[in-house]
CSV table of C-alpha atoms and ligand atoms in Angstrom, one decimal:
chain,number,residue,atom,x,y,z
A,170,MET,CA,-40.6,-165.7,-39.8
A,171,ASP,CA,-37.2,-164.0,-39.8
A,172,GLN,CA,-38.3,-162.0,-36.8
A,173,LEU,CA,-39.2,-165.1,-34.8
A,174,ASN,CA,-35.7,-166.4,-35.4
A,175,GLU,CA,-34.3,-163.2,-34.1
A,176,LEU,CA,-36.6,-163.4,-31.1
A,177,ALA,CA,-35.2,-166.8,-30.3
A,178,LYS,CA,-31.7,-165.3,-29.8
A,179,TRP,CA,-32.5,-164.9,-26.1
A,180,ARG,CA,-31.7,-168.6,-25.8
A,181,ALA,CA,-28.0,-167.9,-26.5
A,182,LYS,CA,-27.9,-165.5,-23.5
A,183,GLU,CA,-28.1,-166.1,-19.8
A,184,ALA,CA,-31.7,-166.3,-18.7
A,185,LYS,CA,-31.8,-165.8,-14.9
A,186,HIS,CA,-34.6,-167.0,-12.6
A,187,GLN,CA,-36.0,-169.6,-15.0
A,188,PRO,CA,-37.5,-172.8,-13.4
A,189,SER,CA,-35.8,-176.1,-13.9
A,190,TRP,CA,-38.5,-177.9,-15.7
A,191,PRO,CA,-38.4,-181.7,-15.1
A,192,ASP,CA,-39.7,-182.6,-18.5
A,193,LEU,CA,-38.3,-180.5,-21.5
A,194,ASP,CA,-40.3,-182.4,-24.1
A,195,LYS,CA,-43.5,-181.5,-22.3
A,196,LEU,CA,-42.4,-177.9,-22.0
A,197,LYS,CA,-41.9,-177.9,-25.8
A,198,ASP,CA,-45.4,-179.4,-26.3
A,199,ASP,CA,-47.0,-176.9,-24.0
A,200,THR,CA,-45.3,-173.9,-25.6
A,201,ASP,CA,-46.1,-175.2,-29.1
A,202,TYR,CA,-49.7,-175.3,-28.1
A,203,LEU,CA,-49.5,-171.8,-26.6
A,204,ARG,CA,-48.2,-170.6,-30.0
A,205,THR,CA,-51.5,-171.8,-31.6
A,206,LEU,CA,-53.7,-169.8,-29.2
A,207,PRO,CA,-55.0,-166.3,-30.0
A,208,PRO,CA,-53.2,-163.2,-28.8
A,209,LEU,CA,-54.6,-161.7,-25.6
A,210,VAL,CA,-54.0,-158.1,-26.7
A,211,PHE,CA,-53.5,-156.5,-30.0
A,212,ALA,CA,-50.6,-154.5,-31.4
A,213,GLY,CA,-52.8,-151.4,-31.9
A,214,GLU,CA,-53.7,-151.3,-28.2
A,215,ALA,CA,-50.1,-151.5,-27.2
A,216,ASP,CA,-49.3,-148.6,-29.6
A,217,LYS,CA,-52.1,-146.6,-28.0
A,218,LEU,CA,-50.7,-147.2,-24.6
A,219,ARG,CA,-47.3,-146.2,-25.8
A,220,ARG,CA,-48.7,-142.8,-26.9
A,221,GLU,CA,-50.5,-142.4,-23.5
A,222,ILE,CA,-47.3,-143.1,-21.6
A,223,ALA,CA,-45.5,-140.6,-23.9
A,224,LEU,CA,-47.8,-137.9,-22.6
A,225,ALA,CA,-46.8,-138.9,-19.0
A,226,SER,CA,-43.2,-138.4,-19.8
A,227,ARG,CA,-44.1,-134.8,-20.6
A,228,GLY,CA,-46.3,-134.3,-17.6
A,229,GLU,CA,-49.5,-134.3,-19.6
A,230,SER,CA,-50.9,-137.5,-18.1
A,231,PHE,CA,-50.1,-139.7,-15.1
A,232,VAL,CA,-49.6,-143.5,-15.1
A,233,LEU,CA,-51.4,-145.5,-12.4
A,234,MET,CA,-50.2,-149.1,-12.2
A,235,GLY,CA,-51.6,-151.4,-9.6
A,236,GLY,CA,-52.4,-155.0,-8.7
A,237,ASP,CA,-51.1,-158.0,-6.8
A,238,CYS,CA,-47.5,-158.9,-6.2
A,239,ALA,CA,-48.4,-162.3,-7.6
A,240,GLU,CA,-51.8,-163.2,-8.9
A,241,THR,CA,-53.0,-166.7,-8.1
A,242,PHE,CA,-55.3,-169.0,-10.0
A,243,ALA,CA,-57.4,-169.5,-6.9
A,244,GLU,CA,-58.0,-165.8,-6.5
A,245,SER,CA,-58.7,-165.1,-10.1
A,246,THR,CA,-62.4,-164.9,-9.3
A,247,ALA,CA,-65.0,-162.4,-10.4
A,248,ASP,CA,-65.2,-160.9,-6.9
A,249,HIS,CA,-61.5,-160.4,-6.5
A,250,ILE,CA,-61.0,-159.0,-10.0
A,251,ARG,CA,-64.0,-156.6,-9.6
A,252,GLU,CA,-62.7,-155.3,-6.3
A,253,LYS,CA,-59.3,-154.6,-7.8
A,254,ILE,CA,-60.8,-152.8,-10.8
A,255,ARG,CA,-63.0,-150.8,-8.4
A,256,THR,CA,-60.0,-149.8,-6.4
A,257,ILE,CA,-58.0,-148.7,-9.5
A,258,LEU,CA,-61.1,-146.8,-10.8
A,259,GLN,CA,-61.5,-145.0,-7.5
A,260,MET,CA,-57.9,-144.1,-7.3
A,261,ALA,CA,-58.1,-142.9,-10.9
A,262,VAL,CA,-61.1,-140.7,-10.1
A,263,VAL,CA,-59.2,-139.1,-7.2
A,264,LEU,CA,-56.2,-138.4,-9.4
A,265,THR,CA,-58.2,-137.2,-12.4
A,266,TYR,CA,-60.5,-134.9,-10.4
A,267,GLY,CA,-58.1,-134.0,-7.7
A,268,ALA,CA,-55.1,-133.1,-9.9
A,269,SER,CA,-56.9,-132.4,-13.2
A,270,VAL,CA,-54.7,-134.7,-15.1
A,271,PRO,CA,-55.6,-137.6,-17.4
A,272,VAL,CA,-54.8,-141.0,-15.8
A,273,VAL,CA,-53.4,-143.9,-17.7
A,274,LYS,CA,-54.8,-147.0,-15.9
A,275,ILE,CA,-52.7,-150.1,-16.0
A,276,GLY,CA,-53.6,-153.3,-14.0
A,277,ARG,CA,-50.8,-155.4,-12.8
A,278,MET,CA,-53.2,-158.1,-13.7
A,279,ALA,CA,-54.1,-160.8,-16.3
A,280,GLY,CA,-50.6,-162.4,-16.4
A,281,GLN,CA,-48.7,-161.4,-13.2
A,282,PHE,CA,-48.1,-165.1,-12.3
A,283,ALA,CA,-44.3,-165.6,-12.2
A,284,LYS,CA,-42.0,-164.6,-9.4
A,285,PRO,CA,-38.2,-164.4,-9.1
A,286,ARG,CA,-37.1,-165.6,-5.6
A,287,SER,CA,-34.0,-164.9,-3.6
A,288,LYS,CA,-33.3,-168.6,-3.1
A,289,PRO,CA,-34.1,-171.5,-5.5
A,290,THR,CA,-35.1,-173.8,-2.7
A,291,GLU,CA,-36.8,-173.5,0.6
A,292,VAL,CA,-36.1,-175.5,3.7
A,293,ARG,CA,-38.7,-176.3,6.4
A,294,ASP,CA,-38.0,-178.6,9.3
A,295,GLY,CA,-35.0,-180.1,7.5
A,296,VAL,CA,-37.0,-180.7,4.2
A,297,GLU,CA,-35.7,-178.9,1.1
A,298,LEU,CA,-38.0,-178.3,-1.8
A,299,PRO,CA,-38.0,-175.9,-4.8
A,300,SER,CA,-39.2,-172.4,-3.9
A,301,TYR,CA,-42.6,-171.2,-4.9
A,302,LEU,CA,-42.1,-169.4,-8.2
A,303,GLY,CA,-45.7,-168.3,-8.9
A,304,ASP,CA,-48.8,-170.2,-10.0
A,305,ILE,CA,-47.5,-170.3,-13.6
A,306,VAL,CA,-44.6,-172.6,-12.5
A,307,ASN,CA,-45.6,-174.6,-9.3
A,308,GLY,CA,-47.9,-174.7,-6.4
A,309,PHE,CA,-47.6,-172.9,-3.0
A,310,ASP,CA,-48.2,-176.0,-0.8
A,311,PHE,CA,-45.0,-177.3,0.7
A,312,THR,CA,-45.1,-180.8,-0.8
A,313,PRO,CA,-42.8,-182.3,-3.5
A,314,GLU,CA,-45.9,-182.7,-5.8
A,315,ALA,CA,-46.9,-179.1,-5.6
A,316,ARG,CA,-43.4,-177.6,-5.7
A,317,THR,CA,-42.2,-179.5,-8.8
A,318,PRO,CA,-42.4,-177.2,-11.8
A,319,ASP,CA,-45.2,-178.3,-14.2
A,320,SER,CA,-45.3,-176.7,-17.6
A,321,SER,CA,-49.1,-177.4,-18.0
A,322,ARG,CA,-49.4,-174.4,-15.7
A,323,LEU,CA,-48.3,-172.1,-18.6
A,324,ILE,CA,-51.5,-173.0,-20.3
A,325,GLN,CA,-53.6,-172.5,-17.2
A,326,ALA,CA,-51.9,-169.1,-16.8
A,327,TYR,CA,-52.9,-168.2,-20.3
A,328,GLN,CA,-56.5,-169.2,-19.6
A,329,HIS,CA,-56.7,-167.3,-16.3
A,330,SER,CA,-55.2,-164.3,-18.1
A,331,ALA,CA,-57.7,-164.5,-20.9
A,332,ALA,CA,-60.7,-164.8,-18.4
A,333,THR,CA,-59.3,-161.9,-16.3
A,334,LEU,CA,-58.8,-159.7,-19.3
A,335,ASN,CA,-62.3,-160.5,-20.5
A,336,LEU,CA,-63.7,-159.3,-17.2
A,337,ILE,CA,-61.6,-156.2,-17.2
A,338,ARG,CA,-62.9,-155.3,-20.6
A,339,ALA,CA,-66.5,-156.0,-19.6
A,340,PHE,CA,-66.3,-154.0,-16.4
A,341,THR,CA,-64.5,-151.0,-17.9
A,342,THR,CA,-66.8,-150.7,-21.0
A,343,GLY,CA,-70.0,-152.3,-19.9
A,344,GLY,CA,-71.3,-149.7,-17.4
A,345,PHE,CA,-69.4,-150.3,-14.2
A,346,ALA,CA,-66.9,-147.5,-14.9
A,347,ASP,CA,-69.6,-144.9,-15.6
A,348,LEU,CA,-68.7,-141.6,-13.9
A,349,SER,CA,-72.2,-141.3,-12.7
A,350,LYS,CA,-71.5,-144.4,-10.5
A,351,VAL,CA,-68.7,-142.9,-8.5
A,352,HIS,CA,-70.8,-143.0,-5.3
A,353,GLU,CA,-71.6,-146.6,-5.8
A,354,TRP,CA,-67.9,-147.6,-5.8
A,355,ASN,CA,-67.5,-146.3,-2.3
A,356,LYS,CA,-67.7,-148.9,0.5
A,357,GLY,CA,-67.0,-149.2,4.2
A,358,PHE,CA,-67.7,-146.9,7.0
A,359,MET,CA,-67.8,-143.1,6.5
A,360,GLN,CA,-66.0,-142.7,9.8
A,361,ASN,CA,-63.0,-143.8,8.0
A,362,PRO,CA,-61.2,-140.6,6.8
A,363,ALA,CA,-60.2,-142.0,3.4
A,364,TYR,CA,-63.8,-143.0,2.7
A,365,ALA,CA,-65.2,-139.8,4.0
A,366,LYS,CA,-62.8,-137.8,1.7
A,367,TYR,CA,-63.8,-140.0,-1.2
A,368,GLU,CA,-67.5,-139.4,-0.5
A,369,ASN,CA,-67.0,-135.7,-0.6
A,370,LEU,CA,-65.2,-135.9,-3.9
A,371,ALA,CA,-67.9,-138.2,-5.3
A,372,THR,CA,-70.6,-135.7,-4.3
A,373,GLU,CA,-68.7,-133.0,-6.3
A,374,ILE,CA,-68.4,-135.2,-9.3
A,375,ASP,CA,-72.1,-136.0,-9.1
A,376,ARG,CA,-72.9,-132.4,-9.2
A,377,ALA,CA,-70.7,-131.9,-12.2
A,378,MET,CA,-72.3,-134.9,-13.9
A,379,ARG,CA,-75.8,-133.5,-13.3
A,380,PHE,CA,-74.6,-130.2,-14.8
A,381,LEU,CA,-73.3,-132.0,-17.9
A,382,HIS,CA,-76.5,-133.9,-18.2
A,383,ALA,CA,-78.6,-130.7,-17.9
A,384,ALA,CA,-76.3,-129.0,-20.4
A,385,ARG,CA,-77.0,-132.0,-22.7
A,386,VAL,CA,-73.3,-133.0,-22.8
A,387,SER,CA,-73.0,-136.7,-23.4
A,388,ASP,CA,-70.0,-138.6,-24.5
A,389,GLU,CA,-69.0,-142.2,-24.4
A,390,SER,CA,-65.8,-141.3,-22.6
A,391,LEU,CA,-67.9,-140.4,-19.5
A,392,ARG,CA,-69.1,-144.0,-19.3
A,393,THR,CA,-66.0,-146.1,-20.2
A,394,VAL,CA,-62.3,-146.2,-19.5
A,395,ASP,CA,-59.4,-147.8,-21.3
A,396,MET,CA,-57.7,-150.1,-18.9
A,397,TYR,CA,-54.5,-151.8,-19.9
A,398,VAL,CA,-52.6,-154.7,-18.4
A,399,ALA,CA,-49.0,-155.3,-17.6
A,400,HIS,CA,-46.8,-157.9,-15.9
A,401,GLU,CA,-43.2,-158.8,-15.3
A,402,ALA,CA,-41.9,-160.6,-18.4
A,403,LEU,CA,-40.0,-163.2,-16.4
A,404,LEU,CA,-40.7,-166.6,-17.8
A,405,LEU,CA,-39.2,-166.3,-21.3
A,406,ASP,CA,-40.7,-169.5,-22.7
A,407,TYR,CA,-44.2,-168.2,-22.0
A,408,GLU,CA,-43.4,-164.7,-23.3
A,409,GLU,CA,-41.8,-166.0,-26.4
A,410,ALA,CA,-44.8,-168.2,-27.2
A,411,LEU,CA,-47.1,-165.2,-27.0
A,412,THR,CA,-45.0,-162.9,-29.1
A,413,ARG,CA,-46.5,-162.5,-32.6
A,414,ILE,CA,-45.9,-160.7,-35.8
A,415,ASP,CA,-48.3,-157.8,-36.3
A,416,SER,CA,-49.9,-158.2,-39.8
A,417,ARG,CA,-50.1,-154.5,-40.4
A,418,THR,CA,-46.5,-153.6,-39.8
A,419,GLY,CA,-44.6,-156.9,-39.7
A,420,ASN,CA,-43.2,-155.9,-36.3
A,421,LEU,CA,-43.1,-158.2,-33.3
A,422,TYR,CA,-45.4,-157.5,-30.3
A,423,ASN,CA,-45.6,-159.4,-27.1
A,424,CYS,CA,-49.4,-160.1,-27.1
A,425,SER,CA,-49.6,-161.5,-23.5
A,426,ALA,CA,-50.0,-157.9,-22.2
A,427,HIS,CA,-50.0,-154.3,-23.4
A,428,MET,CA,-46.9,-153.5,-21.4
A,429,LEU,CA,-44.1,-155.7,-20.0
A,430,TRP,CA,-41.5,-154.9,-17.4
A,431,ILE,CA,-38.1,-156.3,-16.6
A,432,GLY,CA,-37.3,-156.8,-12.9
A,433,GLU,CA,-34.4,-155.4,-11.0
A,434,ARG,CA,-32.9,-159.0,-10.9
A,435,THR,CA,-33.0,-159.7,-14.6
A,436,ARG,CA,-32.2,-156.3,-16.1
A,437,GLY,CA,-28.5,-157.0,-16.7
A,438,ILE,CA,-27.5,-155.6,-20.0
A,439,ASP,CA,-26.4,-159.0,-21.3
A,440,ASP,CA,-29.4,-160.9,-19.8
A,441,ALA,CA,-31.8,-162.8,-22.0
A,442,HIS,CA,-34.7,-160.7,-20.7
A,443,VAL,CA,-33.2,-157.4,-22.1
A,444,ASP,CA,-32.5,-159.2,-25.4
A,445,MET,CA,-36.0,-160.5,-25.8
A,446,LEU,CA,-37.8,-157.2,-24.9
A,447,SER,CA,-35.4,-155.2,-27.2
A,448,ARG,CA,-37.1,-157.0,-30.1
A,449,VAL,CA,-40.8,-156.3,-29.4
A,450,HIS,CA,-42.6,-153.1,-29.9
A,451,ASN,CA,-44.7,-152.9,-26.7
A,452,PRO,CA,-44.0,-150.2,-24.2
A,453,ILE,CA,-41.4,-151.6,-21.8
A,454,GLY,CA,-40.7,-150.8,-18.1
A,455,VAL,CA,-37.4,-151.5,-16.3
A,456,LYS,CA,-37.2,-151.6,-12.5
A,457,LEU,CA,-34.3,-149.7,-11.0
A,458,GLY,CA,-33.1,-150.4,-7.5
A,459,PRO,CA,-30.8,-148.4,-5.2
A,460,THR,CA,-27.6,-149.7,-6.6
A,461,THR,CA,-28.3,-148.7,-10.2
A,462,GLN,CA,-25.5,-146.8,-11.9
A,463,SER,CA,-25.9,-144.0,-14.4
A,464,SER,CA,-24.0,-146.3,-16.9
A,465,ASP,CA,-26.6,-149.0,-16.4
A,466,VAL,CA,-29.4,-146.6,-17.2
A,467,LEU,CA,-27.6,-145.4,-20.4
A,468,ALA,CA,-26.9,-148.9,-21.5
A,469,LEU,CA,-30.6,-149.8,-21.0
A,470,ILE,CA,-31.7,-146.9,-23.2
A,471,ASP,CA,-29.2,-148.0,-25.9
A,472,ALA,CA,-30.6,-151.5,-25.8
A,473,LEU,CA,-34.3,-150.9,-25.4
A,474,ASN,CA,-34.9,-147.5,-27.0
A,475,PRO,CA,-32.0,-146.7,-29.3
A,476,GLU,CA,-34.2,-144.4,-31.5
A,477,GLY,CA,-35.5,-142.5,-28.5
A,478,GLU,CA,-39.2,-143.1,-29.2
A,479,GLU,CA,-41.4,-141.4,-26.7
A,480,GLY,CA,-43.4,-143.7,-24.5
A,481,ARG,CA,-41.4,-146.8,-25.3
A,482,LEU,CA,-39.3,-146.9,-22.2
A,483,THR,CA,-40.4,-146.4,-18.6
A,484,PHE,CA,-38.0,-146.5,-15.6
A,485,ILE,CA,-39.7,-147.7,-12.5
A,486,THR,CA,-37.6,-146.7,-9.5
A,487,ARG,CA,-37.8,-148.7,-6.3
A,488,MET,CA,-35.1,-147.2,-4.2
A,489,GLY,CA,-36.3,-147.2,-0.6
A,490,ALA,CA,-37.6,-144.2,1.4
A,491,GLY,CA,-34.2,-143.7,3.0
A,492,VAL,CA,-32.1,-143.4,-0.1
A,493,ILE,CA,-34.3,-142.2,-3.0
A,494,ARG,CA,-33.4,-138.5,-2.4
A,495,ASP,CA,-29.7,-139.5,-2.7
A,496,ARG,CA,-29.7,-142.0,-5.5
A,497,LEU,CA,-32.3,-140.8,-7.9
A,498,PRO,CA,-30.8,-137.4,-8.9
A,499,SER,CA,-27.7,-138.8,-10.6
A,500,LEU,CA,-29.8,-141.2,-12.7
A,501,VAL,CA,-32.2,-138.5,-13.7
A,502,GLU,CA,-29.2,-136.3,-14.5
A,503,ALA,CA,-27.7,-139.0,-16.8
A,504,VAL,CA,-31.0,-139.4,-18.6
A,505,LYS,CA,-31.4,-135.7,-19.1
A,506,GLY,CA,-27.9,-135.5,-20.5
A,507,ASP,CA,-28.6,-138.3,-22.9
A,508,GLY,CA,-31.7,-136.6,-24.2
A,509,ARG,CA,-33.7,-139.6,-25.3
A,510,PRO,CA,-37.1,-139.5,-23.5
A,511,VAL,CA,-38.0,-141.9,-20.7
A,512,THR,CA,-41.1,-141.9,-18.4
A,513,TRP,CA,-40.3,-142.0,-14.7
A,514,VAL,CA,-42.6,-144.0,-12.5
A,515,SER,CA,-42.2,-144.6,-8.7
A,516,ASP,CA,-42.6,-148.1,-7.2
A,517,PRO,CA,-42.6,-147.1,-3.5
A,518,MET,CA,-43.2,-150.7,-2.4
A,519,HIS,CA,-40.2,-152.9,-3.1
A,520,GLY,CA,-37.5,-150.8,-1.5
A,521,ASN,CA,-39.4,-150.7,1.8
A,522,THR,CA,-40.0,-154.3,2.7
A,523,ILE,CA,-39.3,-155.3,6.3
A,524,THR,CA,-39.8,-158.5,8.4
A,525,THR,CA,-41.5,-158.2,11.8
A,526,ASP,CA,-40.3,-160.1,14.9
A,527,GLU,CA,-43.1,-162.5,14.3
A,528,GLY,CA,-41.8,-163.2,10.8
A,529,PHE,CA,-44.4,-161.3,8.7
A,530,LYS,CA,-43.0,-159.7,5.6
A,531,THR,CA,-44.5,-156.2,5.6
A,532,ARG,CA,-44.1,-152.5,4.7
A,533,ARG,CA,-45.0,-149.3,6.5
A,534,LEU,CA,-47.4,-147.0,4.9
A,535,LYS,CA,-45.4,-144.1,6.1
A,536,ASP,CA,-42.3,-145.3,4.3
A,537,ILE,CA,-44.3,-145.7,1.2
A,538,PHE,CA,-45.6,-142.1,1.5
A,539,ASP,CA,-42.0,-141.0,2.2
A,540,GLU,CA,-40.7,-142.6,-1.0
A,541,ILE,CA,-43.4,-141.1,-3.1
A,542,ASN,CA,-42.7,-137.6,-1.6
A,543,GLY,CA,-39.0,-138.1,-2.3
A,544,PHE,CA,-39.8,-139.1,-5.9
A,545,PHE,CA,-41.8,-135.9,-6.4
A,546,ALA,CA,-39.2,-133.8,-4.6
A,547,VAL,CA,-36.3,-135.1,-6.8
A,548,HIS,CA,-38.2,-134.5,-10.1
A,549,SER,CA,-39.2,-131.1,-9.0
A,550,GLN,CA,-35.6,-130.2,-8.2
A,551,MET,CA,-34.4,-131.6,-11.5
A,552,GLY,CA,-37.1,-130.1,-13.6
A,553,THR,CA,-38.3,-133.5,-14.8
A,554,HIS,CA,-41.8,-135.0,-14.6
A,555,PRO,CA,-43.0,-137.5,-12.1
A,556,GLY,CA,-44.8,-139.7,-14.6
A,557,GLY,CA,-46.6,-142.2,-12.5
A,558,ILE,CA,-46.8,-144.7,-9.7
A,559,HIS,CA,-46.7,-148.5,-9.5
A,560,LEU,CA,-48.3,-150.2,-6.5
A,561,GLU,CA,-49.0,-153.6,-5.1
A,562,LEU,CA,-52.6,-153.5,-4.0
A,563,THR,CA,-55.7,-155.5,-3.6
A,564,GLY,CA,-59.4,-154.4,-3.5
A,565,ASP,CA,-59.9,-156.5,-0.3
A,566,ASP,CA,-59.5,-155.5,3.3
A,567,VAL,CA,-56.4,-157.4,4.0
A,568,THR,CA,-53.9,-156.6,6.8
A,569,GLU,CA,-50.5,-156.8,5.1
A,570,VAL,CA,-49.1,-153.3,5.2
A,571,LEU,CA,-48.6,-151.5,8.5
A,572,GLY,CA,-50.4,-148.1,9.2
A,573,GLY,CA,-53.2,-146.2,7.6
A,574,SER,CA,-56.0,-144.3,9.1
A,575,GLU,CA,-57.7,-147.5,10.1
A,576,GLU,CA,-54.4,-148.6,11.5
A,577,VAL,CA,-52.9,-152.0,10.8
A,578,LEU,CA,-50.6,-152.7,13.8
A,579,GLU,CA,-47.9,-155.4,14.2
A,580,GLU,CA,-50.3,-157.2,16.5
A,581,THR,CA,-53.1,-157.3,13.9
A,582,LEU,CA,-51.0,-158.2,10.8
A,583,GLY,CA,-52.0,-161.9,11.3
A,584,GLU,CA,-55.7,-161.2,11.0
A,585,ARG,CA,-56.0,-161.1,7.3
A,586,TYR,CA,-52.5,-161.7,6.0
A,587,GLU,CA,-53.4,-163.5,2.7
A,588,THR,CA,-50.6,-162.7,0.3
A,589,LEU,CA,-48.4,-165.6,-0.9
A,590,VAL,CA,-45.5,-163.3,-1.7
A,591,ASP,CA,-45.2,-159.5,-1.0
A,592,PRO,CA,-47.6,-157.5,1.3
A,593,ARG,CA,-50.2,-155.4,-0.6
A,594,LEU,CA,-52.0,-152.2,0.2
A,595,ASN,CA,-55.6,-152.8,1.2
A,596,HIS,CA,-58.5,-150.9,-0.4
A,597,GLN,CA,-58.5,-148.1,2.1
A,598,GLN,CA,-54.7,-147.6,2.1
A,599,SER,CA,-54.7,-147.5,-1.7
A,600,LEU,CA,-57.2,-144.6,-1.6
A,601,GLU,CA,-55.0,-142.8,1.0
A,602,ILE,CA,-52.1,-143.0,-1.5
A,603,ALA,CA,-54.3,-141.7,-4.3
A,604,PHE,CA,-55.1,-138.6,-2.2
A,605,LEU,CA,-51.5,-138.1,-1.3
A,606,VAL,CA,-50.4,-138.3,-4.9
A,607,ALA,CA,-53.2,-136.0,-6.1
A,608,GLU,CA,-52.0,-133.4,-3.6
A,609,ALA,CA,-48.4,-133.8,-4.7
A,610,LEU,CA,-49.5,-133.5,-8.4
A,611,GLN,CA,-51.4,-130.3,-7.6
A,612,GLU,CA,-48.2,-128.8,-6.1
A,613,THR,CA,-46.2,-129.8,-9.1
A,614,ALA,CA,-48.7,-127.9,-11.3
A,615,LEU,CA,-48.3,-124.7,-9.3
B,960,LIG,N1,-62.9,-142.0,-19.9
B,960,LIG,C1,-62.3,-141.1,-19.0
B,960,LIG,C2,-61.0,-141.6,-18.4
B,960,LIG,O1,-60.7,-142.7,-18.6
B,960,LIG,C3,-63.3,-140.6,-17.9
B,960,LIG,C4,-63.8,-141.7,-17.0
B,960,LIG,C5,-64.9,-142.5,-17.1
B,960,LIG,C6,-63.1,-142.1,-15.7
B,960,LIG,N2,-65.0,-143.4,-16.1
B,960,LIG,C7,-64.0,-143.2,-15.2
B,960,LIG,C8,-62.0,-141.7,-15.1
B,960,LIG,C9,-63.6,-143.8,-14.0
B,960,LIG,C10,-61.6,-142.4,-13.9
B,960,LIG,C11,-62.4,-143.4,-13.4
B,960,LIG,O2,-60.3,-140.8,-17.8
B,961,MN,MN1,-43.6,-157.8,-5.2
């Protein structure tokens, strides 16, 4: 019970980007109800993920995080979830086989429902309403009813997360992830270079699988994968209600996801977000933007990983293709000097967002490639390990990011622009990134 009192200390700090709930009594009822519901993940799983991320900090594994900018309730369907899992599995196969490195698979899924926004309100045709803050807070429709924050949505978010996680567990352990199915995961036209490249790789893996079969090698690990989930721990009332005491150790774990991250906008050292996550034992990520100072990074290590536990703290850099080569080295230098281990992950999406003349928020695949290459180059210069990659992607054939071998052009962005928040890589662009990263990792190993 003492720990839960400690956990509540975030309330004395400044909590940025929280909704203004119209009915605080209802918020209390809803969060009290959430506290009675079962945990979504278990402490032992979070510990296992922490050990796997620790390997990535040493270059002995590679973290692949991917999923929507914002999940929505309407798109939490079996088809959308399966396609996202398929995409992550295909990327993981490309990386595992192409770079001979174990891949830690983390879905930005089953809880990625809350969004910080640059402005608290949105004005359209002279009408001002609260901004859309994600399905866990309000609705996207531009009406007063939809945009008013409603804390019943916290419970709906929990239910969608539970159903999504259940499907993830079923798909990754129930046969879908079997390595003898790599061919079946492919889709689309083989004229597409990314799919053709994948097809060749799948043929090689099939041969290897037939060889293993003939050699009577059989292991459960060929048929299943461990897939973890993570989201931005933004809405502190929700995160607190799902934080529980582990009966084995008496420690606090946030049981809404295996891993949580703190966004660039809420990572201030005195912010409530840092306070809350300093008290739980999950692996934690922190996003670092282009203005991050070495002193920020050192203060974050002091707050979030004072003991220097391996795998506990991941820095997810989102600098922008134009500046990563200038800004990252001093941060890496500071961390090296400190000596406590961190895992470095690249988010090549958020520093590279642009708006087209027509008003579409988009990103160029070539900038995303460029930031990834810069991330690898800096770590190679500094003698540190590029530990992973964090992407906004969907398994569907949307047209939200510009470029790719089946090129999405400015003129065609409108065809299937479906995101409510940030533009996502489509299935084929995601595979292209996996091949690029596999090549970069092969070079690192040389
Ligand atoms: N279990 C292993 C792993 O997670 C091998 C594996 C099985 C795998 N199915 C997979 C790897 C699908 C990638 C994709 O690495
Ligand atoms: Mn985003």
